[in-house]
Amino acid sequence: MKILILSRNKNLYSTRRIFDAGTKRGHQVRVVDYLRCYMNITSRKPTVYYGGESLGKADAVLPRIGAAQTFYGTAVVRQFETMGCYCLNSSEAITASRDKLKSLQILAQAGINMPVTGYASHTMDIEGVIEKVGSVPLVMKLLQGTQGQGIVLAETRKAAESVMSAFRQLEADILVQEFIKESSGTDIRALVVGNRVVAAMRRIAPDGEFRSNVHRGGKAEHVKLNPEEEKLAVVAAQVLGLRVAGVDLMRSNRGPLVLEVNSSPGLQGIEASSGVDVAGEIIRFIENDYL
């Protein structure tokens, strides 16, 4: 198969692992910087060019689109879709997953269990949002934040009102979410490929930190999911239309809750902690799904 990996950097761990896994299985794999792609948008012969060369029709396209480049990255993926290429994650699914508010609304509509979440546009409605979400402490998230950035834990109602007011004065969009005390400082990343969870890890925050992101100094360890958690992760990915996804879960007294669904999950931490060849699982899925 001719496989294109859309990635800004061929030396990134996840990109390199997928490239090596595809090459090892005998495929013709190429890494393409999607920001260097340009397009001929026409109904007769849609084309994607890279370095002055037409990339032609690939058998499979693996998007590894960074959050900051979602708009242009998904435009490139959409162009490949127009050309009739098999794209592991569709442009529509990537776009939906990157819009935190929209993705939560889609998941809620499908009946996916999540922490109670509120959102408002006007500073006059701050008290109402906090009241509906529940008691403090509260987690406050910028819609544009990634890897644990733009997340604040408000310990008191006064602090929550102050934080939300400050962000709204800056015209920043913010979600207010209940704080799950029993899971403070830990969450679970489930790596979904197709209709199953192929690997999972527990992320543990460093002392004095409630965010468990590995990028913020958290540590990762292997964890075994129960059937309810596995089913929830798979359904959450499928509801958003993602064939491959990192689904972030939290264990609570009322069962597992979905925090977020990532369309370009990193492989380094989860491969190291679980011992699973996730890159190989992705390539094998493409082989079976494409055929």
mmCIF file of C-alpha atoms in Angstrom:
data_model
loop_
_atom_site.group_PDB
_atom_site.id
_atom_site.type_symbol
_atom_site.label_atom_id
_atom_site.label_comp_id
_atom_site.label_asym_id
_atom_site.label_seq_id
_atom_site.Cartn_x
_atom_site.Cartn_y
_atom_site.Cartn_z
ATOM 1 C CA MET A 1 0.000 0.000 0.000
ATOM 2 C CA LYS A 2 0.986 3.610 -0.583
ATOM 3 C CA ILE A 3 0.618 5.337 2.805
ATOM 4 C CA LEU A 4 1.006 9.053 3.496
ATOM 5 C CA ILE A 5 1.551 10.312 7.042
ATOM 6 C CA LEU A 6 0.591 13.977 7.399
ATOM 7 C CA SER A 7 2.968 15.295 10.060
ATOM 8 C CA ARG A 8 4.990 18.470 10.615
ATOM 9 C CA ASN A 9 8.086 16.549 11.728
ATOM 10 C CA LYS A 10 9.197 13.093 10.594
ATOM 11 C CA ASN A 11 11.407 12.782 13.702
ATOM 12 C CA LEU A 12 8.553 12.981 16.210
ATOM 13 C CA TYR A 13 8.250 9.728 18.152
ATOM 14 C CA SER A 14 4.699 8.912 17.030
ATOM 15 C CA THR A 15 5.378 9.744 13.379
ATOM 16 C CA ARG A 16 8.592 7.751 13.343
ATOM 17 C CA ARG A 17 6.965 4.719 14.988
ATOM 18 C CA ILE A 18 4.083 4.640 12.500
ATOM 19 C CA PHE A 19 6.522 5.090 9.607
ATOM 20 C CA ASP A 20 8.695 2.215 10.847
ATOM 21 C CA ALA A 21 5.679 -0.032 11.495
ATOM 22 C CA GLY A 22 4.326 0.545 7.986
ATOM 23 C CA THR A 23 7.708 0.049 6.328
ATOM 24 C CA LYS A 24 8.298 -3.134 8.325
ATOM 25 C CA ARG A 25 5.056 -4.586 6.955
ATOM 26 C CA GLY A 26 6.145 -3.892 3.388
ATOM 27 C CA HIS A 27 4.240 -0.704 2.644
ATOM 28 C CA GLN A 28 5.475 2.360 0.776
ATOM 29 C CA VAL A 29 5.314 5.010 3.506
ATOM 30 C CA ARG A 30 6.018 8.710 3.148
ATOM 31 C CA VAL A 31 5.884 11.552 5.678
ATOM 32 C CA VAL A 32 4.505 14.825 4.316
ATOM 33 C CA ASP A 33 4.461 18.194 6.082
ATOM 34 C CA TYR A 34 0.832 19.189 5.553
ATOM 35 C CA LEU A 35 1.591 22.905 5.972
ATOM 36 C CA ARG A 36 3.835 22.667 2.892
ATOM 37 C CA CYS A 37 1.039 21.126 0.844
ATOM 38 C CA TYR A 38 -1.000 23.217 -1.536
ATOM 39 C CA MET A 39 -4.115 22.285 -3.438
ATOM 40 C CA ASN A 40 -5.745 22.517 -6.811
ATOM 41 C CA ILE A 41 -9.416 22.753 -5.928
ATOM 42 C CA THR A 42 -11.379 21.660 -8.966
ATOM 43 C CA SER A 43 -14.226 19.268 -9.616
ATOM 44 C CA ARG A 44 -12.450 17.558 -12.509
ATOM 45 C CA LYS A 45 -9.068 16.720 -11.046
ATOM 46 C CA PRO A 46 -8.557 17.706 -7.398
ATOM 47 C CA THR A 47 -4.870 17.504 -6.523
ATOM 48 C CA VAL A 48 -2.525 17.939 -3.578
ATOM 49 C CA TYR A 49 0.977 19.246 -4.348
ATOM 50 C CA TYR A 50 4.059 18.997 -2.174
ATOM 51 C CA GLY A 51 7.296 20.691 -3.166
ATOM 52 C CA GLY A 52 5.972 21.230 -6.691
ATOM 53 C CA GLU A 53 5.128 17.529 -7.054
ATOM 54 C CA SER A 54 1.651 16.055 -7.318
ATOM 55 C CA LEU A 55 1.218 13.521 -4.527
ATOM 56 C CA GLY A 56 -1.346 11.577 -6.512
ATOM 57 C CA LYS A 57 -3.885 9.280 -4.919
ATOM 58 C CA ALA A 58 -2.643 7.442 -1.842
ATOM 59 C CA ASP A 59 -4.111 4.150 -0.647
ATOM 60 C CA ALA A 60 -4.257 5.504 2.897
ATOM 61 C CA VAL A 61 -3.689 8.865 4.579
ATOM 62 C CA LEU A 62 -2.821 9.070 8.288
ATOM 63 C CA PRO A 63 -3.449 12.595 9.617
ATOM 64 C CA ARG A 64 -1.263 13.695 12.533
ATOM 65 C CA ILE A 65 -2.631 17.241 12.679
ATOM 66 C CA GLY A 66 -1.385 19.540 15.456
ATOM 67 C CA ALA A 67 -3.991 21.475 17.420
ATOM 68 C CA ALA A 68 -2.601 24.852 16.331
ATOM 69 C CA GLN A 69 -2.838 23.875 12.665
ATOM 70 C CA THR A 70 -6.303 22.291 12.706
ATOM 71 C CA PHE A 71 -7.849 24.622 10.118
ATOM 72 C CA TYR A 72 -5.266 24.161 7.366
ATOM 73 C CA GLY A 73 -4.479 20.567 8.320
ATOM 74 C CA THR A 74 -8.092 19.463 7.994
ATOM 75 C CA ALA A 75 -8.357 21.341 4.681
ATOM 76 C CA VAL A 76 -5.537 19.139 3.343
ATOM 77 C CA VAL A 77 -7.234 16.006 4.702
ATOM 78 C CA ARG A 78 -10.506 17.115 3.085
ATOM 79 C CA GLN A 79 -8.729 17.522 -0.239
ATOM 80 C CA PHE A 80 -7.488 13.938 -0.043
ATOM 81 C CA GLU A 81 -11.053 12.861 0.749
ATOM 82 C CA THR A 82 -12.230 14.719 -2.364
ATOM 83 C CA MET A 83 -9.672 12.678 -4.326
ATOM 84 C CA GLY A 84 -11.237 9.476 -3.014
ATOM 85 C CA CYS A 85 -8.411 8.560 -0.616
ATOM 86 C CA TYR A 86 -8.982 6.470 2.491
ATOM 87 C CA CYS A 87 -8.263 8.755 5.465
ATOM 88 C CA LEU A 88 -7.797 7.053 8.824
ATOM 89 C CA ASN A 89 -9.541 9.924 10.621
ATOM 90 C CA SER A 90 -11.801 12.131 8.525
ATOM 91 C CA SER A 91 -11.492 15.904 8.358
ATOM 92 C CA GLU A 92 -14.960 16.252 9.888
ATOM 93 C CA ALA A 93 -14.113 13.965 12.819
ATOM 94 C CA ILE A 94 -10.838 15.787 13.514
ATOM 95 C CA THR A 95 -12.593 19.169 13.436
ATOM 96 C CA ALA A 96 -15.342 17.990 15.792
ATOM 97 C CA SER A 97 -12.874 16.523 18.286
ATOM 98 C CA ARG A 98 -10.776 19.720 18.330
ATOM 99 C CA ASP A 99 -13.780 21.892 19.226
ATOM 100 C CA LYS A 100 -14.056 21.055 22.932
ATOM 101 C CA LEU A 101 -17.525 22.528 23.344
ATOM 102 C CA LYS A 102 -18.924 20.881 20.216
ATOM 103 C CA SER A 103 -17.359 17.510 21.033
ATOM 104 C CA LEU A 104 -18.869 17.558 24.537
ATOM 105 C CA GLN A 105 -22.273 18.408 23.090
ATOM 106 C CA ILE A 106 -22.012 15.531 20.599
ATOM 107 C CA LEU A 107 -20.972 13.115 23.344
ATOM 108 C CA ALA A 108 -23.757 14.314 25.647
ATOM 109 C CA GLN A 109 -26.341 13.901 22.894
ATOM 110 C CA ALA A 110 -25.174 10.294 22.490
ATOM 111 C CA GLY A 111 -25.627 9.635 26.211
ATOM 112 C CA ILE A 112 -21.902 9.443 27.072
ATOM 113 C CA ASN A 113 -21.225 9.925 30.794
ATOM 114 C CA MET A 114 -19.106 13.022 31.495
ATOM 115 C CA PRO A 115 -18.419 15.435 34.354
ATOM 116 C CA VAL A 116 -21.145 18.074 34.728
ATOM 117 C CA THR A 117 -20.085 20.956 32.473
ATOM 118 C CA GLY A 118 -21.276 24.524 32.030
ATOM 119 C CA TYR A 119 -20.588 27.249 29.494
ATOM 120 C CA ALA A 120 -21.691 30.860 29.139
ATOM 121 C CA SER A 121 -20.705 33.827 27.014
ATOM 122 C CA HIS A 122 -21.645 36.801 29.196
ATOM 123 C CA THR A 123 -20.072 37.779 32.522
ATOM 124 C CA MET A 124 -23.577 38.412 33.902
ATOM 125 C CA ASP A 125 -24.255 34.665 33.636
ATOM 126 C CA ILE A 126 -21.159 33.520 35.581
ATOM 127 C CA GLU A 127 -23.014 32.886 38.834
ATOM 128 C CA GLY A 128 -25.680 30.890 37.022
ATOM 129 C CA VAL A 129 -23.133 28.613 35.357
ATOM 130 C CA ILE A 130 -21.309 27.953 38.624
ATOM 131 C CA GLU A 131 -24.614 27.264 40.370
ATOM 132 C CA LYS A 132 -25.675 24.692 37.739
ATOM 133 C CA VAL A 133 -22.329 22.852 37.713
ATOM 134 C CA GLY A 134 -22.359 22.409 41.488
ATOM 135 C CA SER A 135 -20.182 22.877 44.535
ATOM 136 C CA VAL A 136 -16.561 24.012 44.546
ATOM 137 C CA PRO A 137 -13.820 23.244 43.794
ATOM 138 C CA LEU A 138 -14.420 23.636 40.067
ATOM 139 C CA VAL A 139 -12.201 22.940 37.060
ATOM 140 C CA MET A 140 -12.095 25.781 34.539
ATOM 141 C CA LYS A 141 -10.821 25.079 31.028
ATOM 142 C CA LEU A 142 -10.009 27.333 28.105
ATOM 143 C CA LEU A 143 -11.608 25.898 24.963
ATOM 144 C CA GLN A 144 -8.348 26.469 23.064
ATOM 145 C CA GLY A 145 -6.051 24.842 25.653
ATOM 146 C CA THR A 146 -4.074 21.623 25.005
ATOM 147 C CA GLN A 147 -1.776 19.327 27.019
ATOM 148 C CA GLY A 148 -3.048 20.702 30.321
ATOM 149 C CA GLN A 149 -2.541 24.354 29.410
ATOM 150 C CA GLY A 150 -5.344 26.806 30.153
ATOM 151 C CA ILE A 151 -6.790 24.718 33.020
ATOM 152 C CA VAL A 152 -7.376 26.226 36.461
ATOM 153 C CA LEU A 153 -8.674 24.636 39.665
ATOM 154 C CA ALA A 154 -10.845 27.129 41.556
ATOM 155 C CA GLU A 155 -10.932 26.111 45.207
ATOM 156 C CA THR A 156 -13.684 28.546 46.254
ATOM 157 C CA ARG A 157 -16.773 30.057 44.671
ATOM 158 C CA LYS A 158 -15.192 33.507 44.879
ATOM 159 C CA ALA A 159 -12.086 32.246 43.064
ATOM 160 C CA ALA A 160 -14.234 30.593 40.388
ATOM 161 C CA GLU A 161 -16.145 33.817 39.772
ATOM 162 C CA SER A 162 -12.917 35.834 39.595
ATOM 163 C CA VAL A 163 -11.210 33.443 37.169
ATOM 164 C CA MET A 164 -14.220 33.221 34.884
ATOM 165 C CA SER A 165 -14.726 36.982 34.914
ATOM 166 C CA ALA A 166 -11.060 37.579 34.061
ATOM 167 C CA PHE A 167 -11.136 35.154 31.130
ATOM 168 C CA ARG A 168 -14.387 36.614 29.810
ATOM 169 C CA GLN A 169 -12.909 40.142 29.974
ATOM 170 C CA LEU A 170 -10.191 38.833 27.660
ATOM 171 C CA GLU A 171 -12.921 37.387 25.417
ATOM 172 C CA ALA A 172 -11.626 33.880 26.075
ATOM 173 C CA ASP A 173 -14.074 30.985 25.927
ATOM 174 C CA ILE A 174 -14.082 28.892 29.088
ATOM 175 C CA LEU A 175 -15.798 25.729 30.277
ATOM 176 C CA VAL A 176 -16.686 25.193 33.926
ATOM 177 C CA GLN A 177 -16.579 21.548 35.001
ATOM 178 C CA GLU A 178 -17.190 19.691 38.229
ATOM 179 C CA PHE A 179 -14.112 18.493 40.103
ATOM 180 C CA ILE A 180 -14.074 14.721 40.623
ATOM 181 C CA LYS A 181 -12.480 14.519 44.074
ATOM 182 C CA GLU A 182 -12.028 10.749 44.100
ATOM 183 C CA SER A 183 -9.856 10.913 40.938
ATOM 184 C CA SER A 184 -7.919 14.053 41.794
ATOM 185 C CA GLY A 185 -4.528 14.015 40.103
ATOM 186 C CA THR A 186 -5.134 10.899 38.008
ATOM 187 C CA ASP A 187 -6.843 10.015 34.763
ATOM 188 C CA ILE A 188 -6.711 7.252 32.166
ATOM 189 C CA ARG A 189 -5.784 7.427 28.492
ATOM 190 C CA ALA A 190 -7.358 4.637 26.439
ATOM 191 C CA LEU A 191 -5.973 4.196 22.919
ATOM 192 C CA VAL A 192 -8.825 3.145 20.652
ATOM 193 C CA VAL A 193 -8.135 1.576 17.262
ATOM 194 C CA GLY A 194 -11.255 0.607 15.346
ATOM 195 C CA ASN A 195 -13.696 -1.097 17.678
ATOM 196 C CA ARG A 196 -11.368 -1.951 20.555
ATOM 197 C CA VAL A 197 -8.986 -0.480 23.117
ATOM 198 C CA VAL A 198 -5.484 -1.686 22.194
ATOM 199 C CA ALA A 199 -3.624 -0.066 25.125
ATOM 200 C CA ALA A 200 -4.289 2.010 28.222
ATOM 201 C CA MET A 201 -2.278 3.930 30.784
ATOM 202 C CA ARG A 202 -2.948 5.733 34.034
ATOM 203 C CA ARG A 203 -1.475 9.236 34.251
ATOM 204 C CA ILE A 204 -0.534 10.498 37.699
ATOM 205 C CA ALA A 205 0.082 14.167 38.474
ATOM 206 C CA PRO A 206 3.220 15.261 40.357
ATOM 207 C CA ASP A 207 2.877 16.409 43.964
ATOM 208 C CA GLY A 208 0.979 19.664 44.325
ATOM 209 C CA GLU A 209 -0.543 19.428 40.814
ATOM 210 C CA PHE A 210 -4.045 18.309 39.843
ATOM 211 C CA ARG A 211 -3.285 18.009 36.102
ATOM 212 C CA SER A 212 -1.948 14.583 35.169
ATOM 213 C CA ASN A 213 -0.631 15.385 31.680
ATOM 214 C CA VAL A 214 2.738 13.739 31.004
ATOM 215 C CA HIS A 215 3.837 16.981 29.286
ATOM 216 C CA ARG A 216 3.432 18.705 32.669
ATOM 217 C CA GLY A 217 5.608 16.269 34.599
ATOM 218 C CA GLY A 218 3.055 13.568 35.280
ATOM 219 C CA LYS A 219 4.068 9.929 35.181
ATOM 220 C CA ALA A 220 2.401 7.090 33.288
ATOM 221 C CA GLU A 221 1.829 3.486 34.292
ATOM 222 C CA HIS A 222 0.040 0.503 32.782
ATOM 223 C CA VAL A 223 -3.582 0.085 33.808
ATOM 224 C CA LYS A 224 -6.156 -2.584 33.023
ATOM 225 C CA LEU A 225 -9.583 -1.305 32.096
ATOM 226 C CA ASN A 226 -12.791 -3.016 33.086
ATOM 227 C CA PRO A 227 -15.384 -3.892 30.391
ATOM 228 C CA GLU A 228 -17.479 -0.788 31.146
ATOM 229 C CA GLU A 229 -14.474 1.499 30.697
ATOM 230 C CA GLU A 230 -13.418 -0.204 27.452
ATOM 231 C CA LYS A 231 -16.928 0.050 26.001
ATOM 232 C CA LEU A 232 -17.227 3.717 26.984
ATOM 233 C CA ALA A 233 -13.891 4.586 25.330
ATOM 234 C CA VAL A 234 -14.785 2.806 22.083
ATOM 235 C CA VAL A 235 -18.272 4.335 21.888
ATOM 236 C CA ALA A 236 -16.917 7.847 22.595
ATOM 237 C CA ALA A 237 -14.431 7.541 19.703
ATOM 238 C CA GLN A 238 -17.099 6.144 17.372
ATOM 239 C CA VAL A 239 -19.634 8.858 18.260
ATOM 240 C CA LEU A 240 -17.111 11.452 17.055
ATOM 241 C CA GLY A 241 -16.357 9.388 13.938
ATOM 242 C CA LEU A 242 -12.734 8.610 14.874
ATOM 243 C CA ARG A 243 -11.138 5.311 13.874
ATOM 244 C CA VAL A 244 -8.073 6.036 16.008
ATOM 245 C CA ALA A 245 -8.348 8.144 19.150
ATOM 246 C CA GLY A 246 -6.973 8.749 22.597
ATOM 247 C CA VAL A 247 -9.931 8.809 24.980
ATOM 248 C CA ASP A 248 -9.295 10.385 28.380
ATOM 249 C CA LEU A 249 -11.330 8.837 31.178
ATOM 250 C CA MET A 250 -11.750 9.479 34.874
ATOM 251 C CA ARG A 251 -12.931 6.975 37.466
ATOM 252 C CA SER A 252 -15.680 8.353 39.677
ATOM 253 C CA ASN A 253 -18.137 7.099 42.286
ATOM 254 C CA ARG A 254 -20.811 7.040 39.589
ATOM 255 C CA GLY A 255 -18.688 5.099 37.092
ATOM 256 C CA PRO A 256 -16.210 6.069 34.363
ATOM 257 C CA LEU A 257 -16.513 9.541 32.824
ATOM 258 C CA VAL A 258 -15.159 10.817 29.507
ATOM 259 C CA LEU A 259 -13.051 13.976 29.800
ATOM 260 C CA GLU A 260 -11.851 14.441 26.238
ATOM 261 C CA VAL A 261 -11.250 12.630 22.944
ATOM 262 C CA ASN A 262 -7.994 13.270 21.057
ATOM 263 C CA SER A 263 -7.796 12.658 17.301
ATOM 264 C CA SER A 264 -3.954 12.619 17.165
ATOM 265 C CA PRO A 265 -2.905 10.823 20.349
ATOM 266 C CA GLY A 266 0.786 10.574 21.160
ATOM 267 C CA LEU A 267 2.217 7.057 21.256
ATOM 268 C CA GLN A 268 5.387 7.423 23.319
ATOM 269 C CA GLY A 269 3.954 7.349 26.828
ATOM 270 C CA ILE A 270 1.360 4.686 26.167
ATOM 271 C CA GLU A 271 3.721 2.354 24.291
ATOM 272 C CA ALA A 272 6.340 2.670 27.032
ATOM 273 C CA SER A 273 3.922 2.080 29.905
ATOM 274 C CA SER A 274 1.791 -0.644 28.309
ATOM 275 C CA GLY A 275 4.416 -2.462 26.254
ATOM 276 C CA VAL A 276 1.953 -2.583 23.329
ATOM 277 C CA ASP A 277 3.067 -1.957 19.735
ATOM 278 C CA VAL A 278 0.343 0.634 19.122
ATOM 279 C CA ALA A 279 1.882 1.790 15.824
ATOM 280 C CA GLY A 280 1.743 -1.784 14.538
ATOM 281 C CA GLU A 281 -1.882 -2.071 15.643
ATOM 282 C CA ILE A 282 -2.732 1.063 13.650
ATOM 283 C CA ILE A 283 -1.067 -0.258 10.486
ATOM 284 C CA ARG A 284 -2.783 -3.650 10.832
ATOM 285 C CA PHE A 285 -6.126 -1.927 11.256
ATOM 286 C CA ILE A 286 -5.583 0.094 8.082
ATOM 287 C CA GLU A 287 -4.723 -3.071 6.153
ATOM 288 C CA ASN A 288 -7.951 -4.762 7.257
ATOM 289 C CA ASP A 289 -10.204 -1.707 7.040
ATOM 290 C CA TYR A 290 -8.911 -0.584 3.625
ATOM 291 C CA LEU A 291 -9.479 -3.995 2.087
#
